Amino acid sequence: MLRPSFFASLCLSLCLPFGTETALADVNDANEMDTLDIVQVEAPALNEVVLANGQPQTTLSGDNLKKKIADSLGSTLEQEAGMNNASFGPGVGQPIVRGQGGPRVQVLQDSLSILDASQFSGDHANAIEPVLAERIEVLRGPATLLYGGTAIGGAVNIIDNRVPMKMPDKPITGTLASRYITMSNETSNVLKLDAGKDKLALHLDGFYRRNANQTIPGYAIDQSAYQQTTGNLPDVNTYGYVGNTSGNAIGGTAGVSYIDDWGYAGLSYNNRNDYYGIPPRGGAGDPQVNIFQTMSRYTWKNEINTPFELAKKLSLRIAYNDYTHVELDANQLNTTFTNQGFDSRLEMEHQPLGPFTGTWGLQTQNNRFNVLSAPGTLPAGAPVISPYSNIQNYALFGIEKFDTGPVSYEAGLRVEGTSINAQNNPIRTYIPFSASASALWQVNDEHHVRLAASRSQRAPQIQELYFNGYHDASGSVELGSSNLNMETSYNLDLGYQFKSDWAKADITLFQDWFNNYIYRYNTGVYANTNVYPYNQPCDPNDPTCAAAPVYQYNQQNATFMGFEANLTLPVVKSQYGNVDLDLFSDFTRGRFVAGGNVPRMPPLRYGAQLGYSKDEYNMNLRLTRANAQNLAGEYDTATPGYLLLNFNAQYKVANVGGFEFMVFAKGNNLLNQTIRNSVSFLRVWAPQPGLGGELGVQISY
């Protein structure tokens, strides 16, 4: 483990040159150098990595995004450095950043919260459709303070054109795409249209997909791990596929904007519906659990250029969401989660003040979260799993940047006021304070060093405080803790980037120290879900009681450390095409200060990718080795290592009668390995997809 003293010494040695002339003696005169604001590395393993002063920000866009598009946000991003997919069957995939997920990773739709319930439980899918994204950004460092102090792991921002911000290049443009995936017999179709005339711009989009059960190379349930936790073998265990993983999704958006020299103003309406199954748990009498999820979203965006002398830009964004998540037990209504809420943010980007540029703003959120249980689904005297709650959050935030020759600095702060008013409970108020600072040193045109430090706080969330009951979709009893305190983290990042004609490299070391880290852990106890309170032990092998594992929210001090590394070597550059070799690796280790492992941590990953490109052709072969994750949480099971071999190819024909055609193909898990995902709650019951392929076509105008 990297000790704090080691990091302190290393950071001090790096900071000292920032203020000395001798350290810059071999560097060109600052006046002759181009100030480094953004450096982009076109490395497939890290995709587009932008140095936003002190921190790398991963960006997926264009053809690079098309290569990675998948059904869920987590599976779209899982190949990125430091990122994993918290799958809950193929219908759900939440992003994990450096081992952090849930409330510690803010998922945003065009800089506003998506206001679904994915952060409350692992079975709730993100109400995001990656295939409709224009760009996906993964933010770390000071910039995350613009979007929430809880974004300790990072913020994932999905940028789309729902509310047009500029006039289209042509009176009408459009994209039609269709794909077929063999692993789940999935068909997917998407249509996007943008039109403009005079000062009005219009956007329309829609998608539909449908899939059957997910195929796998062996048994769905890991019989050894199942026996380790329950003491017996599963009664039912499918072979070659994961049962009850079929589903479908449909959605669409309409948006319009008025665009002029002074800026723009516009609004959009989006609706989506998802239906997906939860993989079975192996019991002969276990009911089939399915999810129906629906969301309507209204968005307003307004941006004014130079509204007054100090302001370079003033923007207002408002979103209202109406979200419902219905859990069906054997096609009968069981539990309904609802979340209605507003998110609004007012931002001002000020004119340069000497060397300073920056953005300041206000953000407000108001959510009404409720859970309803169908009659007869709860034991006598039991309350619903969570009380009706009104959650309010107000925040002031700011971020400032300034350059001093070869060194660029950035600092940010955020002060919040959070109120949780849960029915039949006292009102709880919190005042989290977060701050961050970073520096980027351009040693010369090839070498760049970055350093970032932050202090973040977040208030406990409703599920962490008040969940109390059996959750059908997760198949567990979940118990909150009403005496949780605010969580505080101290974070340090150190990075180095090299870029030349013969190689590109990027490496980041990080360490996080948490006070009162909030986590959900397996108690090792099984409770009888037919009797309330849920504190009566139940043998999982006893058919006379309805046994379910008990998960408890708790907090204690914890540390996380790890690295992300990438090396790109141009092997061949010729008239016959270019061949690049990428070597990559990432690792996160989480443990409690008092002893023990933080549950659901990703394993060490490393691998290589060989890429070829020429004109309209682009393809790559990627091999990833993941080590076994034997440092599982208490009462959690270890996951074995695996080799993952994927293939990706694209062929593009441009300007055929004004149209652009692209055909793409993928080969997934070509070694047909059984892959158990260590960050997934369902790693014992549902492995990742087996050998399969994907074929698609896209037509753009």
XYZ file of C-alpha atoms in Angstrom:
701
model
C 0.000 0.000 0.000
C 1.189 3.527 -0.731
C 1.432 5.261 2.631
C 0.391 8.907 3.122
C 3.980 9.802 3.980
C 5.137 8.410 0.639
C 2.545 10.430 -1.248
C 3.334 13.569 0.744
C 7.051 13.316 -0.019
C 6.451 12.617 -3.680
C 4.001 15.492 -4.057
C 6.325 17.896 -2.251
C 9.161 17.024 -4.600
C 6.895 17.685 -7.579
C 5.506 20.941 -6.222
C 8.905 22.505 -5.527
C 9.844 22.970 -9.197
C 6.648 24.903 -9.815
C 8.066 27.879 -7.972
C 11.740 27.716 -8.955
C 13.527 29.094 -11.961
C 16.232 26.412 -11.926
C 13.729 23.668 -12.555
C 12.688 25.433 -15.741
C 16.167 26.253 -16.960
C 16.053 23.665 -19.733
C 12.556 24.574 -20.822
C 11.927 27.040 -23.646
C 11.086 30.547 -22.647
C 7.491 30.717 -21.438
C 6.683 33.450 -23.921
C 7.682 31.156 -26.793
C 5.604 28.243 -25.567
C 1.975 27.537 -26.334
C 0.007 27.485 -23.128
C -1.345 23.985 -22.570
C -5.081 24.123 -22.001
C -6.076 20.782 -23.487
C -3.978 17.834 -24.607
C -5.766 14.993 -26.375
C -4.262 11.523 -26.642
C -5.819 9.361 -29.330
C -5.124 6.073 -27.570
C -7.826 3.431 -28.011
C -7.288 1.849 -24.602
C -7.851 5.177 -22.910
C -9.889 6.558 -25.796
C -9.832 10.349 -25.761
C -8.068 11.488 -22.595
C -8.102 15.230 -22.021
C -5.902 16.887 -19.433
C -8.261 19.410 -17.886
C -5.535 21.142 -15.887
C -4.859 18.613 -13.113
C -6.967 15.640 -14.089
C -7.518 13.302 -17.039
C -11.070 13.446 -18.333
C -12.141 10.519 -20.489
C -14.283 11.465 -23.470
C -16.031 9.139 -25.907
C -17.382 10.660 -29.108
C -17.715 10.055 -32.831
C -16.584 6.699 -34.217
C -14.831 5.910 -30.948
C -18.165 6.097 -29.134
C -19.880 4.006 -31.807
C -17.325 1.223 -31.224
C -18.159 1.033 -27.529
C -21.943 1.559 -27.573
C -23.828 -1.064 -25.553
C -27.255 -1.409 -23.967
C -26.251 0.094 -20.615
C -24.048 2.969 -19.536
C -21.830 0.668 -17.463
C -21.171 -1.771 -20.306
C -20.465 1.132 -22.693
C -17.728 2.455 -20.388
C -16.306 -0.750 -18.899
C -13.193 -0.803 -21.122
C -12.115 2.681 -20.051
C -9.230 3.096 -17.637
C -10.372 2.790 -14.023
C -13.974 1.974 -14.969
C -16.102 -1.152 -14.467
C -19.680 -2.240 -14.975
C -21.893 -3.084 -11.966
C -24.191 -5.394 -13.918
C -27.441 -6.761 -12.502
C -28.210 -8.982 -15.459
C -28.122 -7.590 -19.015
C -30.923 -5.118 -18.249
C -28.826 -3.117 -15.778
C -25.274 -1.814 -15.920
C -24.187 1.025 -13.638
C -20.771 2.700 -14.046
C -18.084 2.111 -11.425
C -15.179 4.585 -11.249
C -12.097 3.546 -9.264
C -14.163 1.117 -7.216
C -16.833 3.708 -6.401
C -20.434 3.568 -7.582
C -23.963 4.474 -6.578
C -24.160 7.968 -5.044
C -20.388 8.498 -5.406
C -20.656 8.549 -9.207
C -22.952 11.295 -10.470
C -24.711 10.309 -13.692
C -25.826 13.404 -15.590
C -27.932 14.114 -18.651
C -26.399 17.207 -20.220
C -25.057 18.447 -16.852
C -28.320 17.807 -14.940
C -29.059 14.858 -12.670
C -31.015 12.067 -14.361
C -33.235 11.956 -11.230
C -33.974 8.236 -11.482
C -33.466 5.776 -8.604
C -30.365 3.962 -9.856
C -28.271 5.248 -6.952
C -30.705 3.719 -4.447
C -30.298 0.082 -5.522
C -28.260 -2.039 -7.917
C -31.321 -3.460 -9.724
C -32.469 -0.014 -10.922
C -31.230 0.685 -14.450
C -29.840 4.108 -15.346
C -32.556 5.913 -17.311
C -30.003 6.678 -20.023
C -29.768 5.390 -23.584
C -26.083 5.480 -24.637
C -26.901 4.944 -28.315
C -28.480 8.432 -28.417
C -25.456 10.187 -26.902
C -23.384 12.633 -28.941
C -20.599 12.469 -26.381
C -19.954 10.816 -23.000
C -17.586 12.517 -20.558
C -16.100 11.023 -17.412
C -14.988 13.883 -15.175
C -12.624 13.731 -12.211
C -10.955 16.331 -10.048
C -12.102 19.937 -9.436
C -14.568 19.941 -12.350
C -16.794 17.417 -10.537
C -17.607 20.074 -7.938
C -19.745 21.770 -10.575
C -22.094 18.806 -10.440
C -22.144 17.615 -6.846
C -19.997 17.078 -3.788
C -21.097 13.436 -3.735
C -19.184 12.774 -6.980
C -16.167 11.444 -5.099
C -15.544 8.762 -7.711
C -16.376 11.059 -10.603
C -19.187 12.343 -12.775
C -20.431 10.716 -15.981
C -22.022 13.329 -18.234
C -24.049 12.217 -21.259
C -24.168 15.028 -23.807
C -26.929 14.885 -26.397
C -28.767 17.266 -28.687
C -32.216 16.988 -27.111
C -32.323 20.746 -26.726
C -30.491 22.041 -29.814
C -27.717 24.515 -29.000
C -26.787 25.410 -32.573
C -28.335 25.320 -36.014
C -27.713 22.115 -37.989
C -25.246 22.240 -40.876
C -28.025 21.406 -43.351
C -31.773 22.064 -43.356
C -32.262 18.474 -42.247
C -29.818 15.842 -41.006
C -30.522 12.375 -39.751
C -29.110 9.047 -38.628
C -30.691 5.613 -38.858
C -28.890 2.688 -37.221
C -29.733 -0.952 -36.686
C -27.808 -3.793 -35.057
C -28.149 -7.450 -34.164
C -26.419 -9.156 -31.208
C -26.133 -12.940 -31.159
C -25.516 -13.425 -27.398
C -29.094 -12.465 -26.594
C -30.737 -12.550 -30.020
C -31.096 -8.786 -29.680
C -32.313 -6.376 -32.307
C -31.869 -2.648 -31.792
C -32.915 0.326 -33.907
C -32.408 4.054 -33.467
C -33.432 7.138 -35.439
C -32.241 10.725 -34.957
C -33.370 13.791 -36.912
C -32.226 17.409 -36.667
C -33.719 20.218 -38.716
C -33.446 23.987 -38.786
C -34.918 26.986 -40.524
C -34.421 30.671 -39.842
C -33.747 30.709 -36.096
C -35.638 27.566 -35.074
C -33.942 24.193 -34.594
C -35.801 20.916 -34.080
C -34.599 17.582 -32.700
C -36.373 14.219 -32.786
C -35.037 10.826 -31.741
C -36.330 7.395 -30.888
C -35.079 3.894 -30.169
C -36.389 0.379 -29.707
C -34.590 -2.804 -28.700
C -35.650 -6.302 -27.775
C -33.587 -9.215 -26.458
C -34.000 -12.838 -25.417
C -32.180 -14.629 -22.583
C -28.432 -14.055 -22.377
C -26.235 -16.961 -23.501
C -23.217 -18.094 -21.455
C -20.611 -20.882 -21.772
C -21.611 -22.936 -18.704
C -23.915 -22.943 -15.693
C -25.525 -19.683 -14.684
C -25.023 -20.164 -10.941
C -21.536 -20.696 -9.563
C -22.323 -23.878 -7.647
C -19.199 -23.730 -5.477
C -19.853 -20.127 -4.412
C -23.556 -20.864 -3.915
C -22.734 -23.806 -1.650
C -20.215 -21.680 0.242
C -22.889 -19.129 1.139
C -25.974 -21.348 1.579
C -24.567 -24.748 2.507
C -26.265 -26.578 -0.367
C -26.459 -26.696 -4.158
C -29.045 -24.733 -6.149
C -32.311 -26.490 -6.909
C -32.471 -24.945 -10.378
C -29.451 -23.985 -12.457
C -29.695 -23.274 -16.169
C -26.907 -24.286 -18.533
C -25.886 -22.244 -21.548
C -28.061 -19.263 -20.687
C -29.162 -17.074 -17.777
C -32.875 -17.447 -17.224
C -35.306 -14.537 -17.089
C -32.937 -12.058 -18.716
C -35.059 -11.151 -21.724
C -36.381 -7.618 -22.043
C -37.209 -4.666 -24.211
C -36.946 -0.890 -24.147
C -38.474 1.947 -26.135
C -38.157 5.709 -25.921
C -38.225 8.983 -27.780
C -37.507 12.699 -27.543
C -38.768 15.904 -29.122
C -36.913 19.178 -28.648
C -36.979 22.683 -30.093
C -34.800 25.785 -29.670
C -34.751 29.417 -30.722
C -31.169 30.291 -31.647
C -29.781 33.778 -32.247
C -26.538 35.696 -31.915
C -27.310 36.433 -28.260
C -27.584 32.713 -27.420
C -30.426 30.226 -27.407
C -33.484 29.052 -25.467
C -35.165 25.688 -25.851
C -37.014 22.811 -24.272
C -37.459 19.075 -24.776
C -39.660 16.195 -23.693
C -38.413 12.628 -23.333
C -40.204 9.420 -22.433
C -38.786 5.925 -22.079
C -40.061 2.535 -20.939
C -37.932 -0.452 -19.938
C -38.939 -4.015 -19.168
C -36.306 -6.494 -18.028
C -35.914 -9.613 -15.926
C -33.857 -10.305 -12.816
C -31.816 -13.551 -12.974
C -33.228 -16.284 -10.688
C -31.520 -17.223 -7.410
C -31.612 -21.022 -7.693
C -34.505 -21.947 -5.404
C -37.164 -24.325 -6.754
C -39.985 -22.118 -5.495
C -38.390 -18.746 -6.176
C -40.763 -16.443 -8.071
C -39.791 -14.830 -11.348
C -39.023 -11.150 -10.770
C -39.377 -8.635 -13.599
C -39.030 -4.862 -13.699
C -41.154 -2.335 -15.535
C -39.552 1.089 -15.458
C -40.886 4.284 -16.982
C -39.688 7.879 -16.941
C -40.852 11.189 -18.386
C -38.422 14.103 -18.448
C -38.930 17.771 -19.296
C -35.847 19.930 -19.863
C -35.364 23.679 -20.330
C -32.047 25.204 -21.425
C -31.234 28.858 -21.885
C -27.860 30.426 -22.606
C -27.057 34.126 -23.070
C -23.766 35.408 -24.428
C -22.296 38.420 -22.595
C -25.476 39.440 -20.730
C -23.492 42.077 -18.802
C -19.936 43.316 -18.601
C -18.559 40.807 -16.095
C -20.250 37.751 -17.599
C -18.948 35.979 -20.668
C -21.849 33.538 -20.616
C -24.926 32.974 -18.460
C -26.820 29.681 -18.612
C -29.900 28.232 -16.958
C -30.857 24.549 -17.024
C -33.961 23.019 -15.464
C -35.149 19.413 -15.562
C -38.237 17.756 -14.125
C -38.466 13.971 -13.907
C -41.344 11.633 -13.184
C -39.856 8.179 -12.588
C -41.581 4.902 -11.686
C -39.975 1.502 -11.083
C -42.401 -1.413 -10.648
C -41.255 -4.825 -9.424
C -43.415 -7.744 -10.543
C -43.360 -11.043 -8.661
C -44.626 -13.861 -10.910
C -46.331 -11.127 -12.985
C -48.082 -9.811 -9.870
C -47.481 -6.301 -8.554
C -45.089 -6.369 -5.600
C -43.238 -3.081 -4.960
C -43.334 0.319 -6.656
C -40.587 2.941 -6.362
C -41.345 6.504 -7.478
C -39.128 9.555 -7.691
C -40.412 12.938 -8.827
C -38.033 15.831 -8.755
C -36.527 19.037 -10.101
C -32.908 19.836 -10.774
C -31.931 23.375 -11.746
C -28.590 25.092 -12.157
C -27.669 28.693 -12.936
C -24.088 29.210 -14.113
C -22.054 32.275 -14.976
C -18.788 32.008 -16.836
C -17.031 35.289 -16.095
C -14.806 37.326 -18.355
C -11.057 36.906 -17.762
C -9.997 38.763 -14.625
C -6.282 39.148 -15.129
C -4.980 35.559 -15.377
C -8.197 34.096 -13.916
C -11.028 32.432 -15.815
C -13.815 30.549 -14.105
C -17.414 29.579 -13.570
C -19.682 30.159 -10.569
C -23.188 28.957 -10.017
C -26.152 27.875 -7.943
C -27.884 24.504 -8.003
C -31.123 23.325 -6.410
C -32.707 19.879 -6.236
C -35.995 18.749 -4.790
C -36.969 15.067 -4.858
C -40.024 13.243 -3.581
C -39.103 9.585 -3.141
C -41.721 6.997 -2.262
C -42.097 3.217 -2.039
C -45.442 1.411 -2.175
C -46.039 -2.279 -1.488
C -48.990 -4.175 -2.913
C -51.502 -5.542 -0.364
C -50.526 -8.921 1.013
C -46.861 -8.707 0.041
C -45.554 -7.714 3.494
C -45.621 -9.691 6.749
C -47.954 -8.493 9.485
C -46.847 -5.193 11.034
C -44.069 -4.564 8.522
C -43.662 -1.069 7.032
C -42.737 -0.457 3.399
C -39.030 -0.796 2.718
C -38.524 2.985 2.777
C -40.630 5.876 4.115
C -42.000 8.644 1.909
C -39.290 11.315 1.817
C -38.846 14.879 0.635
C -35.194 15.552 -0.125
C -33.932 19.079 -0.773
C -30.463 20.195 -1.758
C -29.065 23.683 -2.371
C -25.517 24.373 -3.486
C -23.118 27.200 -4.294
C -20.143 26.199 -6.422
C -17.253 27.773 -8.230
C -14.156 26.837 -10.159
C -11.248 29.114 -11.142
C -8.315 28.565 -13.486
C -5.142 30.506 -14.151
C -1.929 29.941 -16.080
C 1.604 30.963 -15.154
C 3.662 30.034 -18.180
C 4.292 26.290 -18.135
C 2.044 25.661 -15.125
C -1.761 25.787 -15.125
C -3.692 25.805 -11.866
C -7.315 25.058 -11.063
C -9.257 25.302 -7.809
C -12.878 24.660 -6.962
C -15.240 24.656 -4.013
C -18.815 23.642 -3.305
C -21.006 24.299 -0.265
C -24.298 22.447 0.053
C -27.295 22.372 2.314
C -29.155 19.052 2.361
C -32.436 18.309 4.108
C -34.065 14.854 4.354
C -37.636 14.873 5.617
C -38.680 11.225 5.917
C -42.175 10.387 7.131
C -42.342 9.509 10.851
C -38.678 10.459 11.281
C -36.973 13.672 12.419
C -35.821 16.095 9.726
C -32.117 15.631 9.101
C -29.965 18.492 7.815
C -26.377 18.407 6.594
C -23.953 21.043 5.306
C -21.313 19.272 3.189
C -18.268 21.278 2.116
C -15.946 20.199 -0.685
C -12.835 21.778 -2.177
C -10.269 20.794 -4.756
C -7.065 22.078 -6.320
C -4.863 20.865 -9.144
C -1.829 21.801 -11.181
C -0.602 20.809 -14.617
C 3.059 21.353 -15.423
C 4.067 21.339 -19.091
C 7.720 20.465 -18.700
C 8.106 20.628 -22.478
C 6.123 19.606 -25.539
C 6.530 15.912 -24.690
C 6.337 15.707 -20.895
C 3.478 16.797 -18.641
C 3.058 16.251 -14.910
C -0.215 16.719 -13.056
C -1.181 16.802 -9.401
C -4.625 17.110 -7.835
C -5.850 17.138 -4.244
C -9.407 17.338 -2.990
C -11.557 17.133 0.093
C -15.151 16.001 -0.456
C -18.160 15.488 1.772
C -21.516 13.882 1.158
C -24.627 13.406 3.257
C -26.023 9.889 3.723
C -28.843 9.004 1.359
C -32.345 7.807 2.054
C -31.623 4.120 1.411
C -28.551 4.239 3.637
C -30.546 5.774 6.475
C -33.982 4.195 6.326
C -34.237 1.069 4.157
C -35.830 -1.593 6.342
C -37.283 -4.645 4.682
C -37.182 -7.350 2.068
C -36.337 -6.152 -1.445
C -37.788 -8.577 -3.955
C -35.565 -7.686 -6.913
C -32.319 -7.931 -4.947
C -33.549 -11.022 -3.083
C -32.268 -9.657 0.211
C -33.271 -7.936 3.422
C -31.783 -4.430 3.378
C -31.327 -2.511 6.610
C -30.333 1.137 6.824
C -28.788 2.882 9.802
C -30.413 6.134 10.912
C -27.365 7.257 12.916
C -25.006 7.568 9.944
C -22.808 10.671 9.817
C -21.543 12.620 6.826
C -18.859 10.885 4.789
C -15.596 12.782 4.232
C -12.847 11.862 1.795
C -9.374 13.218 1.094
C -8.124 12.417 -2.385
C -4.744 12.693 -4.057
C -3.898 12.096 -7.731
C -0.474 12.152 -9.348
C -0.087 11.730 -13.092
C 2.439 11.807 -15.882
C 1.894 12.002 -19.630
C 4.357 11.561 -22.458
C 3.536 12.299 -26.091
C 5.822 12.054 -29.102
C 5.815 10.673 -32.622
C 7.121 7.281 -31.466
C 5.059 6.723 -28.309
C 2.283 8.031 -26.106
C 2.023 7.167 -22.428
C -0.193 8.109 -19.522
C -0.043 6.920 -15.932
C -2.033 8.029 -12.889
C -1.524 7.065 -9.251
C -4.290 7.801 -6.775
C -5.052 7.390 -3.102
C -8.244 8.209 -1.204
C -8.707 8.373 2.556
C -12.288 8.141 3.845
C -13.663 9.061 7.242
C -17.045 7.408 7.922
C -17.140 5.555 4.597
C -20.717 4.336 4.049
C -21.110 0.878 2.551
C -23.555 -2.011 2.215
C -22.229 -5.339 3.444
C -23.312 -8.947 3.756
C -23.900 -9.768 7.430
C -23.714 -13.521 6.818
C -27.157 -13.893 8.449
C -30.334 -15.185 6.787
C -33.656 -13.797 7.997
C -37.196 -15.137 7.743
C -38.925 -12.683 5.406
C -42.360 -13.958 6.451
C -41.943 -12.530 9.952
C -41.429 -8.917 11.038
C -39.127 -7.602 12.467
C -36.535 -9.148 10.173
C -34.264 -10.311 12.973
C -35.340 -13.934 13.250
C -32.676 -16.275 11.827
C -33.699 -18.671 9.088
C -31.754 -21.618 7.691
C -31.605 -21.209 3.887
C -32.044 -24.995 3.640
C -35.243 -24.980 5.713
C -38.254 -25.100 3.350
C -40.610 -23.923 6.108
C -39.248 -20.369 6.187
C -38.557 -17.812 3.463
C -34.850 -17.174 3.925
C -33.050 -14.145 2.511
C -29.545 -12.804 3.215
C -29.400 -9.680 5.347
C -27.433 -6.676 4.081
C -26.707 -3.808 6.446
C -25.534 -0.238 5.830
C -22.612 0.720 8.017
C -19.712 3.152 8.059
C -16.071 3.075 9.065
C -12.779 4.578 7.936
C -11.359 3.198 4.689
C -8.561 3.757 2.182
C -8.406 3.216 -1.560
C -5.336 3.230 -3.770
C -4.588 2.284 -7.326
C -3.300 3.227 -10.734
C -4.313 3.612 -14.390
C -1.712 3.232 -17.126
C -1.581 3.223 -20.906
C 1.189 3.026 -23.495
C 0.580 3.468 -27.248
C 3.234 2.480 -29.780
C 2.829 3.160 -33.514
C 4.150 -0.106 -34.968
C 3.624 0.593 -38.672
C 2.823 3.752 -40.614
C 2.681 3.207 -44.364
C 0.604 3.636 -47.490
C -1.032 0.313 -46.632
C -2.326 1.576 -43.319
C -1.317 2.238 -39.732
C -0.851 -0.361 -37.009
C -0.789 0.678 -33.345
C -0.107 -1.386 -30.238
C -1.681 -0.348 -26.942
C -0.660 -1.722 -23.568
C -2.932 -0.899 -20.646
C -3.578 -1.722 -17.012
C -5.628 -0.510 -14.041
C -6.040 -1.491 -10.414
C -8.017 -0.408 -7.344
C -7.540 -1.719 -3.809
C -10.025 -0.834 -1.066
C -9.706 -1.805 2.576
C -10.927 -0.710 5.974
C -8.510 0.928 8.384
C -9.665 -1.378 11.180
C -9.060 -4.413 8.952
C -10.988 -6.193 6.237
C -11.724 -5.602 2.582
C -14.202 -3.173 1.073
C -16.744 -5.348 -0.776
C -17.184 -5.530 -4.551
C -13.809 -4.182 -5.668
C -12.551 -4.645 -9.250
C -9.514 -6.870 -9.877
C -6.172 -6.001 -11.410
C -6.572 -5.751 -15.202
C -3.909 -5.586 -17.889
C -3.744 -6.313 -21.578
C -2.947 -5.286 -25.110
C -4.816 -3.988 -28.120
C -3.637 -4.184 -31.711
C -5.303 -1.677 -34.012
C -5.291 -1.176 -37.776
C -6.656 1.785 -39.725
C -6.597 2.899 -43.338
C -8.910 5.405 -44.926
C -12.434 4.057 -44.400
C -11.283 0.895 -42.564
C -10.746 0.629 -38.822
C -10.380 -2.503 -36.691
C -8.790 -3.734 -33.487
C -8.215 -6.903 -31.500
C -8.170 -6.442 -27.718
C -7.033 -8.970 -25.091
C -7.691 -8.220 -21.408
C -6.449 -10.320 -18.513
C -8.235 -9.846 -15.185
C -6.738 -11.452 -12.104
C -8.781 -13.337 -9.562
C -10.406 -11.105 -6.948
C -9.684 -12.967 -3.726
C -9.931 -9.858 -1.533
C -13.711 -10.002 -1.342
C -15.762 -8.448 1.431
C -16.745 -10.419 4.504
C -19.161 -13.252 3.596
C -18.747 -12.371 -0.076
C -17.300 -14.896 -2.497
C -14.107 -14.548 -4.509
C -14.190 -14.404 -8.309
C -11.721 -16.236 -10.589
C -9.544 -14.524 -13.153
C -10.296 -14.573 -16.855
C -9.103 -13.708 -20.355
C -11.380 -11.527 -22.472
C -10.710 -11.344 -26.213
C -12.778 -8.885 -28.276
C -12.705 -7.819 -31.916
C -14.079 -4.631 -33.450
C -14.252 -3.484 -37.076
C -15.796 -0.554 -38.963
C -16.097 0.253 -42.642
C -17.301 3.707 -43.646
C -18.300 5.046 -47.050
C -18.798 8.806 -47.101
C -20.654 11.145 -49.439
C -22.681 8.750 -51.553
C -25.405 11.015 -52.869
C -25.114 13.074 -49.691
C -25.343 9.980 -47.481
C -22.720 8.340 -45.284
C -22.826 4.572 -44.770
C -21.075 2.650 -42.020
C -21.040 -1.094 -41.392
C -19.667 -2.359 -38.093
C -19.019 -5.770 -36.565
C -17.925 -6.993 -33.153
C -16.736 -10.278 -31.740
C -17.278 -10.528 -27.979
C -15.639 -12.955 -25.541
C -14.070 -14.889 -28.423
C -12.443 -17.353 -25.988
C -15.897 -18.136 -24.543
C -14.684 -17.656 -20.964
C -16.944 -17.832 -17.926
C -16.572 -14.341 -16.465
C -17.776 -13.519 -12.948
C -17.884 -9.767 -12.398
C -16.474 -8.939 -8.954
C -18.254 -5.544 -8.744
C -21.677 -7.083 -9.468
C -24.157 -8.049 -6.747
C -25.136 -10.976 -9.011
C -21.688 -12.423 -9.700
C -22.731 -15.782 -8.171
C -25.957 -16.055 -10.211
C -25.277 -14.346 -13.538
C -21.921 -14.407 -15.379
C -21.108 -12.053 -18.228
C -22.146 -12.944 -21.810
C -20.367 -15.779 -23.591
C -19.058 -16.049 -27.138
C -21.034 -13.924 -29.547
C -21.037 -11.345 -32.256
C -22.668 -8.104 -33.259
C -23.422 -6.772 -36.714
C -24.817 -3.353 -37.515
C -25.305 -0.690 -40.127
C -25.682 3.084 -39.864
C -26.879 5.551 -42.494
C -26.378 9.283 -41.966
C -27.475 12.269 -44.008
